[in-house]
One Martini backbone bead per residue (centre of mass of N, CA, C, O) as a GRO file, in nm:
protein
  342
    1MET     BB    1  24.141  -5.886 -14.598
    2ASN     BB    2  24.248  -5.822 -14.885
    3SER     BB    3  24.059  -5.816 -15.169
    4ARG     BB    4  24.273  -5.909 -15.375
    5ILE     BB    5  24.355  -6.164 -15.224
    6LEU     BB    6  24.079  -6.300 -15.245
    7ILE     BB    7  24.073  -6.318 -15.552
    8ILE     BB    8  24.337  -6.483 -15.590
    9LEU     BB    9  24.257  -6.718 -15.414
   10THR     BB   10  24.029  -6.807 -15.604
   11LEU     BB   11  24.206  -6.849 -15.861
   12LEU     BB   12  24.440  -7.051 -15.742
   13CYS     BB   13  24.230  -7.208 -15.554
   14LEU     BB   14  24.075  -7.409 -15.364
   15PRO     BB   15  23.851  -7.468 -15.157
   16LEU     BB   16  23.911  -7.539 -14.837
   17ALA     BB   17  23.662  -7.759 -14.786
   18ASP     BB   18  23.725  -7.870 -15.076
   19VAL     BB   19  23.726  -8.156 -15.308
   20SER     BB   20  23.823  -8.294 -15.582
   21ALA     BB   21  23.752  -8.587 -15.736
   22LEU     BB   22  23.961  -8.507 -15.940
   23GLU     BB   23  24.280  -8.600 -16.053
   24VAL     BB   24  24.575  -8.595 -16.158
   25GLY     BB   25  24.572  -8.897 -16.366
   26ASP     BB   26  24.295  -8.943 -16.416
   27LYS     BB   27  24.015  -9.064 -16.547
   28ALA     BB   28  23.774  -8.960 -16.740
   29PRO     BB   29  23.460  -8.908 -16.719
   30ALA     BB   30  23.155  -8.906 -16.812
   31LEU     BB   31  22.919  -8.726 -16.995
   32LYS     BB   32  22.599  -8.623 -16.858
   33ILE     BB   33  22.381  -8.524 -17.107
   34ASP     BB   34  22.080  -8.370 -17.198
   35THR     BB   35  22.184  -8.088 -17.346
   36TRP     BB   36  22.288  -7.940 -17.653
   37ILE     BB   37  22.323  -7.613 -17.732
   38SER     BB   38  22.622  -7.646 -17.860
   39GLY     BB   39  22.726  -7.857 -18.051
   40PRO     BB   40  22.845  -8.156 -18.048
   41ALA     BB   41  22.875  -8.439 -17.909
   42CYS     BB   42  23.084  -8.547 -17.626
   43ASP     BB   43  23.361  -8.771 -17.480
   44PRO     BB   44  23.644  -8.801 -17.279
   45SER     BB   45  23.602  -9.119 -17.203
   46LYS     BB   46  23.644  -9.149 -17.540
   47PRO     BB   47  23.918  -9.191 -17.677
   48ASP     BB   48  24.103  -9.120 -18.007
   49GLY     BB   49  24.420  -9.014 -17.987
   50LYS     BB   50  24.371  -8.668 -18.052
   51THR     BB   51  24.176  -8.547 -17.844
   52ILE     BB   52  24.136  -8.246 -17.664
   53TYR     BB   53  24.004  -8.146 -17.344
   54ILE     BB   54  23.777  -7.891 -17.224
   55VAL     BB   55  23.623  -7.884 -16.896
   56GLU     BB   56  23.361  -7.670 -16.793
   57PHE     BB   57  23.228  -7.515 -16.498
   58TRP     BB   58  22.906  -7.341 -16.471
   59ALA     BB   59  22.706  -7.021 -16.448
   60THR     BB   60  22.491  -6.756 -16.499
   61TRP     BB   61  22.511  -6.636 -16.186
   62CYS     BB   62  22.830  -6.621 -16.225
   63PRO     BB   63  23.054  -6.370 -16.238
   64PRO     BB   64  23.327  -6.520 -16.303
   65CYS     BB   65  23.211  -6.669 -16.547
   66LYS     BB   66  23.147  -6.418 -16.714
   67GLN     BB   67  23.448  -6.312 -16.718
   68THR     BB   68  23.556  -6.577 -16.879
   69ILE     BB   69  23.426  -6.580 -17.166
   70PRO     BB   70  23.620  -6.404 -17.339
   71PHE     BB   71  23.860  -6.592 -17.298
   72LEU     BB   72  23.729  -6.849 -17.421
   73ASN     BB   73  23.674  -6.727 -17.697
   74ARG     BB   74  23.970  -6.673 -17.768
   75LEU     BB   75  24.063  -6.962 -17.737
   76TYR     BB   76  23.879  -7.084 -17.947
   77ASP     BB   77  23.983  -6.922 -18.189
   78ARG     BB   78  24.286  -7.025 -18.158
   79LEU     BB   79  24.183  -7.353 -18.177
   80GLN     BB   80  24.050  -7.418 -18.458
   81GLU     BB   81  24.323  -7.578 -18.587
   82THR     BB   82  24.276  -7.793 -18.370
   83ASN     BB   83  24.227  -8.079 -18.126
   84VAL     BB   84  24.040  -7.886 -17.951
   85VAL     BB   85  23.783  -7.918 -17.698
   86LEU     BB   86  23.521  -7.697 -17.580
   87VAL     BB   87  23.342  -7.743 -17.264
   88SER     BB   88  23.032  -7.629 -17.114
   89VAL     BB   89  22.887  -7.690 -16.786
   90THR     BB   90  22.549  -7.705 -16.682
   91TYR     BB   91  22.214  -7.716 -16.485
   92GLU     BB   92  22.016  -7.538 -16.625
   93ASP     BB   93  21.783  -7.392 -16.788
   94GLU     BB   94  21.744  -7.392 -17.121
   95ALA     BB   95  21.629  -7.109 -17.180
   96LEU     BB   96  21.836  -6.954 -17.015
   97VAL     BB   97  22.092  -7.058 -17.159
   98ARG     BB   98  22.028  -6.976 -17.449
   99SER     BB   99  22.007  -6.674 -17.393
  100PHE     BB  100  22.292  -6.638 -17.273
  101VAL     BB  101  22.462  -6.745 -17.509
  102GLN     BB  102  22.363  -6.532 -17.709
  103ARG     BB  103  22.434  -6.271 -17.548
  104MET     BB  104  22.752  -6.373 -17.503
  105ASP     BB  105  22.871  -6.529 -17.744
  106MET     BB  106  22.914  -6.841 -17.720
  107LYS     BB  107  23.129  -7.046 -17.919
  108TYR     BB  108  23.123  -7.290 -17.764
  109ARG     BB  109  23.043  -7.565 -17.604
  110VAL     BB  110  22.712  -7.632 -17.464
  111ALA     BB  111  22.588  -7.788 -17.159
  112ILE     BB  112  22.332  -7.993 -16.993
  113ASP     BB  113  22.319  -8.104 -16.628
  114PRO     BB  114  22.054  -8.143 -16.426
  115SER     BB  115  22.166  -8.388 -16.236
  116ARG     BB  116  22.487  -8.350 -16.184
  117GLN     BB  117  22.674  -8.592 -16.266
  118SER     BB  118  22.920  -8.454 -16.389
  119THR     BB  119  22.984  -8.269 -16.156
  120ALA     BB  120  23.035  -8.497 -15.948
  121SER     BB  121  23.261  -8.659 -16.107
  122TYR     BB  122  23.454  -8.402 -16.124
  123MET     BB  123  23.403  -8.210 -15.848
  124GLY     BB  124  23.238  -8.304 -15.624
  125GLU     BB  125  23.250  -8.077 -15.348
  126ASN     BB  126  23.321  -7.866 -15.546
  127ARG     BB  127  23.183  -7.513 -15.580
  128GLY     BB  128  23.404  -7.376 -15.754
  129ILE     BB  129  23.328  -7.122 -15.987
  130PRO     BB  130  23.507  -7.163 -16.228
  131TYR     BB  131  23.600  -7.494 -16.374
  132ALA     BB  132  23.881  -7.685 -16.507
  133PHE     BB  133  23.963  -7.945 -16.750
  134VAL     BB  134  24.235  -8.140 -16.876
  135VAL     BB  135  24.221  -8.372 -17.152
  136ASP     BB  136  24.369  -8.608 -17.307
  137LYS     BB  137  24.395  -8.833 -17.579
  138ASP     BB  138  24.368  -9.073 -17.334
  139GLY     BB  139  24.174  -8.961 -17.088
  140ILE     BB  140  24.366  -8.775 -16.911
  141VAL     BB  141  24.427  -8.580 -16.645
  142LEU     BB  142  24.642  -8.283 -16.646
  143TRP     BB  143  24.439  -8.047 -16.543
  144LYS     BB  144  24.336  -7.798 -16.287
  145GLY     BB  145  24.117  -7.501 -16.276
  146HIS     BB  146  24.113  -7.189 -16.327
  147PRO     BB  147  24.102  -7.053 -16.636
  148LEU     BB  148  24.290  -6.789 -16.547
  149ALA     BB  149  24.524  -7.006 -16.422
  150GLY     BB  150  24.667  -7.124 -16.719
  151LEU     BB  151  24.513  -7.269 -16.952
  152ASP     BB  152  24.648  -7.157 -17.212
  153ARG     BB  153  24.935  -7.260 -17.146
  154VAL     BB  154  24.873  -7.558 -17.122
  155ILE     BB  155  24.771  -7.601 -17.410
  156ASP     BB  156  25.026  -7.510 -17.554
  157GLN     BB  157  25.206  -7.731 -17.425
  158VAL     BB  158  25.051  -7.977 -17.519
  159LEU     BB  159  25.074  -7.916 -17.828
  160ALA     BB  160  25.404  -7.897 -17.804
  161GLY     BB  161  25.506  -8.123 -17.587
  162SER     BB  162  25.587  -7.943 -17.295
  163PHE     BB  163  25.434  -8.068 -17.076
  164ASP     BB  164  25.476  -8.068 -16.709
  165PRO     BB  165  25.344  -8.255 -16.458
  166LYS     BB  166  25.546  -8.204 -16.228
  167MET     BB  167  25.531  -7.896 -16.228
  168ALA     BB  168  25.226  -7.880 -16.189
  169ALA     BB  169  25.228  -8.026 -15.913
  170ARG     BB  170  25.412  -7.824 -15.770
  171LYS     BB  171  25.231  -7.580 -15.801
  172GLU     BB  172  24.985  -7.695 -15.654
  173LYS     BB  173  25.125  -7.730 -15.380
  174ILE     BB  174  25.199  -7.429 -15.338
  175GLU     BB  175  24.910  -7.319 -15.363
  176GLU     BB  176  24.805  -7.466 -15.114
  177GLN     BB  177  24.996  -7.327 -14.918
  178LEU     BB  178  24.909  -7.039 -14.988
  179GLN     BB  179  24.620  -7.061 -14.900
  180LYS     BB  180  24.678  -7.116 -14.598
  181THR     BB  181  24.853  -6.864 -14.550
  182LEU     BB  182  24.639  -6.653 -14.619
  183ALA     BB  183  24.426  -6.748 -14.411
  184SER     BB  184  24.649  -6.682 -14.169
  185ARG     BB  185  24.808  -6.406 -14.246
  186ASP     BB  186  25.102  -6.493 -14.365
  187TYR     BB  187  25.255  -6.271 -14.570
  188GLU     BB  188  25.553  -6.341 -14.575
  189LYS     BB  189  25.521  -6.636 -14.665
  190ALA     BB  190  25.347  -6.574 -14.913
  191LEU     BB  191  25.568  -6.418 -15.061
  192ALA     BB  192  25.765  -6.657 -15.091
  193LEU     BB  193  25.567  -6.842 -15.249
  194THR     BB  194  25.523  -6.649 -15.486
  195ASP     BB  195  25.818  -6.652 -15.579
  196GLU     BB  196  25.820  -6.952 -15.646
  197LEU     BB  197  25.604  -6.940 -15.868
  198ILE     BB  198  25.753  -6.740 -16.053
  199ALA     BB  199  26.003  -6.925 -16.093
  200ILE     BB  200  25.836  -7.150 -16.238
  201ASP     BB  201  25.601  -6.924 -16.346
  202ASP     BB  202  25.614  -6.608 -16.524
  203LYS     BB  203  25.304  -6.623 -16.683
  204VAL     BB  204  25.141  -6.530 -16.414
  205ILE     BB  205  24.972  -6.252 -16.325
  206ASP     BB  206  24.855  -6.327 -16.042
  207TYR     BB  207  25.125  -6.342 -15.894
  208TYR     BB  208  25.195  -6.040 -15.920
  209GLN     BB  209  24.936  -5.925 -15.793
  210LEU     BB  210  24.979  -6.062 -15.525
  211LYS     BB  211  25.253  -5.938 -15.461
  212ILE     BB  212  25.154  -5.648 -15.450
  213SER     BB  213  24.961  -5.692 -15.211
  214LEU     BB  214  25.182  -5.803 -15.014
  215LEU     BB  215  25.363  -5.554 -15.011
  216THR     BB  216  25.150  -5.376 -14.881
  217GLU     BB  217  25.094  -5.553 -14.624
  218THR     BB  218  25.430  -5.545 -14.551
  219GLY     BB  219  25.556  -5.252 -14.617
  220LYS     BB  220  25.673  -5.283 -14.954
  221ALA     BB  221  25.579  -5.070 -15.182
  222GLN     BB  222  25.860  -4.993 -15.319
  223GLY     BB  223  25.848  -5.279 -15.495
  224ILE     BB  224  25.626  -5.231 -15.723
  225LYS     BB  225  25.728  -5.073 -15.976
  226PRO     BB  226  25.939  -5.286 -16.073
  227ILE     BB  227  25.718  -5.495 -16.147
  228TYR     BB  228  25.596  -5.352 -16.387
  229LYS     BB  229  25.846  -5.386 -16.572
  230ILE     BB  230  25.843  -5.691 -16.574
  231MET     BB  231  25.555  -5.726 -16.688
  232LEU     BB  232  25.599  -5.578 -16.956
  233SER     BB  233  25.797  -5.797 -17.058
  234VAL     BB  234  25.655  -6.075 -17.005
  235PHE     BB  235  25.360  -5.952 -17.144
  236SER     BB  236  25.417  -5.844 -17.451
  237ASP     BB  237  25.206  -6.081 -17.597
  238SER     BB  238  24.955  -5.987 -17.397
  239ALA     BB  239  24.671  -5.814 -17.400
  240GLU     BB  240  24.532  -5.890 -17.133
  241ASP     BB  241  24.778  -5.841 -16.940
  242LEU     BB  242  24.839  -5.550 -17.026
  243ASN     BB  243  24.568  -5.440 -16.939
  244ALA     BB  244  24.596  -5.505 -16.638
  245LEU     BB  245  24.849  -5.336 -16.596
  246ALA     BB  246  24.742  -5.061 -16.689
  247TRP     BB  247  24.516  -5.036 -16.483
  248GLN     BB  248  24.692  -5.057 -16.231
  249ALA     BB  249  24.898  -4.818 -16.301
  250CYS     BB  250  24.648  -4.602 -16.327
  251THR     BB  251  24.455  -4.681 -16.041
  252ALA     BB  252  24.624  -4.663 -15.824
  253PRO     BB  253  24.755  -4.533 -15.589
  254LEU     BB  254  24.940  -4.261 -15.638
  255GLU     BB  255  25.219  -4.388 -15.528
  256LEU     BB  256  25.162  -4.650 -15.749
  257ARG     BB  257  25.180  -4.500 -16.000
  258ASP     BB  258  25.241  -4.558 -16.375
  259LEU     BB  259  25.195  -4.397 -16.670
  260THR     BB  260  25.418  -4.510 -16.850
  261ILE     BB  261  25.346  -4.805 -16.825
  262ALA     BB  262  25.050  -4.778 -16.905
  263GLN     BB  263  25.106  -4.671 -17.189
  264ASP     BB  264  25.272  -4.904 -17.299
  265ALA     BB  265  25.069  -5.134 -17.241
  266ILE     BB  266  24.809  -5.028 -17.391
  267HIS     BB  267  24.932  -4.993 -17.676
  268LYS     BB  268  25.003  -5.289 -17.711
  269ALA     BB  269  24.716  -5.401 -17.666
  270VAL     BB  270  24.580  -5.255 -17.900
  271GLY     BB  271  24.754  -5.384 -18.121
  272LEU     BB  272  24.699  -5.691 -18.055
  273SER     BB  273  24.365  -5.632 -18.079
  274ASN     BB  274  24.290  -5.430 -18.312
  275ARG     BB  275  24.080  -5.250 -18.166
  276LYS     BB  276  23.851  -5.503 -18.049
  277ASP     BB  277  23.850  -5.432 -17.730
  278ALA     BB  278  23.663  -5.307 -17.481
  279SER     BB  279  23.849  -5.324 -17.231
  280ILE     BB  280  24.098  -5.186 -17.359
  281LEU     BB  281  23.956  -4.918 -17.439
  282ASN     BB  282  23.875  -4.845 -17.151
  283THR     BB  283  24.169  -4.814 -17.053
  284LEU     BB  284  24.260  -4.603 -17.252
  285ALA     BB  285  24.057  -4.389 -17.157
  286ARG     BB  286  24.163  -4.374 -16.865
  287LEU     BB  287  24.441  -4.268 -16.939
  288GLN     BB  288  24.354  -4.017 -17.099
  289TYR     BB  289  24.217  -3.889 -16.859
  290ALA     BB  290  24.475  -3.873 -16.678
  291LEU     BB  291  24.617  -3.685 -16.916
  292GLY     BB  292  24.375  -3.482 -17.026
  293LEU     BB  293  24.240  -3.646 -17.284
  294LEU     BB  294  23.918  -3.613 -17.334
  295ASP     BB  295  23.858  -3.657 -17.632
  296SER     BB  296  24.002  -3.932 -17.652
  297ALA     BB  297  23.845  -4.074 -17.427
  298ILE     BB  298  23.567  -4.054 -17.564
  299THR     BB  299  23.636  -4.208 -17.821
  300ALA     BB  300  23.724  -4.476 -17.683
  301GLN     BB  301  23.458  -4.521 -17.522
  302LYS     BB  302  23.276  -4.546 -17.771
  303GLU     BB  303  23.416  -4.794 -17.884
  304ALA     BB  304  23.365  -4.977 -17.641
  305LEU     BB  305  23.057  -4.963 -17.654
  306GLY     BB  306  23.033  -5.087 -17.946
  307LEU     BB  307  23.179  -5.372 -17.855
  308SER     BB  308  22.989  -5.435 -17.640
  309ARG     BB  309  22.776  -5.730 -17.521
  310ASP     BB  310  22.743  -5.661 -17.225
  311ALA     BB  311  22.519  -5.512 -17.025
  312GLN     BB  312  22.692  -5.442 -16.774
  313GLU     BB  313  22.935  -5.327 -16.925
  314LYS     BB  314  22.783  -5.115 -17.087
  315GLU     BB  315  22.685  -4.951 -16.845
  316ALA     BB  316  22.966  -4.878 -16.735
  317ILE     BB  317  23.073  -4.738 -16.993
  318GLU     BB  318  22.847  -4.526 -17.015
  319GLU     BB  319  22.897  -4.386 -16.742
  320THR     BB  320  23.188  -4.305 -16.804
  321LEU     BB  321  23.126  -4.136 -17.052
  322LYS     BB  322  22.958  -3.922 -16.904
  323TYR     BB  323  23.187  -3.832 -16.722
  324TYR     BB  324  23.375  -3.728 -16.945
  325GLN     BB  325  23.172  -3.528 -17.071
  326THR     BB  326  23.142  -3.356 -16.817
  327ALA     BB  327  23.439  -3.280 -16.787
  328LEU     BB  328  23.457  -3.128 -17.059
  329GLU     BB  329  23.240  -2.916 -17.006
  330LEU     BB  330  23.373  -2.797 -16.748
  331ARG     BB  331  23.637  -2.714 -16.877
  332ARG     BB  332  23.516  -2.511 -17.077
  333GLU     BB  333  23.392  -2.329 -16.861
  334GLU     BB  334  23.659  -2.264 -16.715
  335MET     BB  335  23.800  -2.137 -16.958
  336LYS     BB  336  23.599  -1.906 -16.998
  337ALA     BB  337  23.624  -1.788 -16.713
  338TYR     BB  338  23.928  -1.733 -16.729
  339LYS     BB  339  23.923  -1.543 -16.979
  340GLY     BB  340  23.708  -1.340 -16.854
  341SER     BB  341  23.904  -1.250 -16.604
  342LYS     BB  342  24.129  -1.089 -16.785
   0.00000   0.00000   0.00000
């Protein structure tokens, strides 16, 4: 199975063999917490009629959890003036978690549940993390899923009073069908189900990325570039999604690249992020490298390096910077050799 399809399958769906103990509409269980690493204690099972909770389960060893942290930090920043509380629960050693939280600059509340009682009451046999639950002001579960699969939009809708639980349930049912269809490698049917999901909610970038992978799998790659244009319009106000689009349009196989779309998307993302996001600047540098603007690529990559706080990301950015610098040196040597041969 295509690796991108496997990634999207993880993002959109529950693990095939596992079922979450909590369902949408259930009352939220109590959080059994041993230690609160950051923020005051709280409990979604004791609603106050005004507080909305996001309860996420994660672990320091989990790469997808690590990738989700910048998103959750941005969400936390955006929700500062609202009545939403974001809590991340792990079961690991306190010293390890404290060090990790500090290194990753996790801004939201972090709690440790070493007995895994909270994990069991919320997650059941589901071991797929990161995984989040949205609990409303009355203590009822409104939504569950991977944080990157629409959590921010759900919260916005809940705060605006426009969240539609019936539509959310319909999406979940189609996503479950899609999961089974992908597992059976019926990519034509999966493509139809993906189109259904886009028709219901066109603001989920993972649906478009999955569609792109499915078009490749079904021999319909000629339909991919028009999707880039749709994505550029749909995600015009989302720096994170525009960044993902720019990277895809810039680094796809040659026949599927669209540098014009990549340029439009990344410059919008840079503007929306006020040039303060390491990942976005890394993509900007990649585009500039593709355009032959090596000096600009090196400048942007240095900015990205300065903004990155994650050691693994820093290492990757630094290696790429060295690559760009080597390319610039070699280009200068080639130019000298070319002029000398005349």
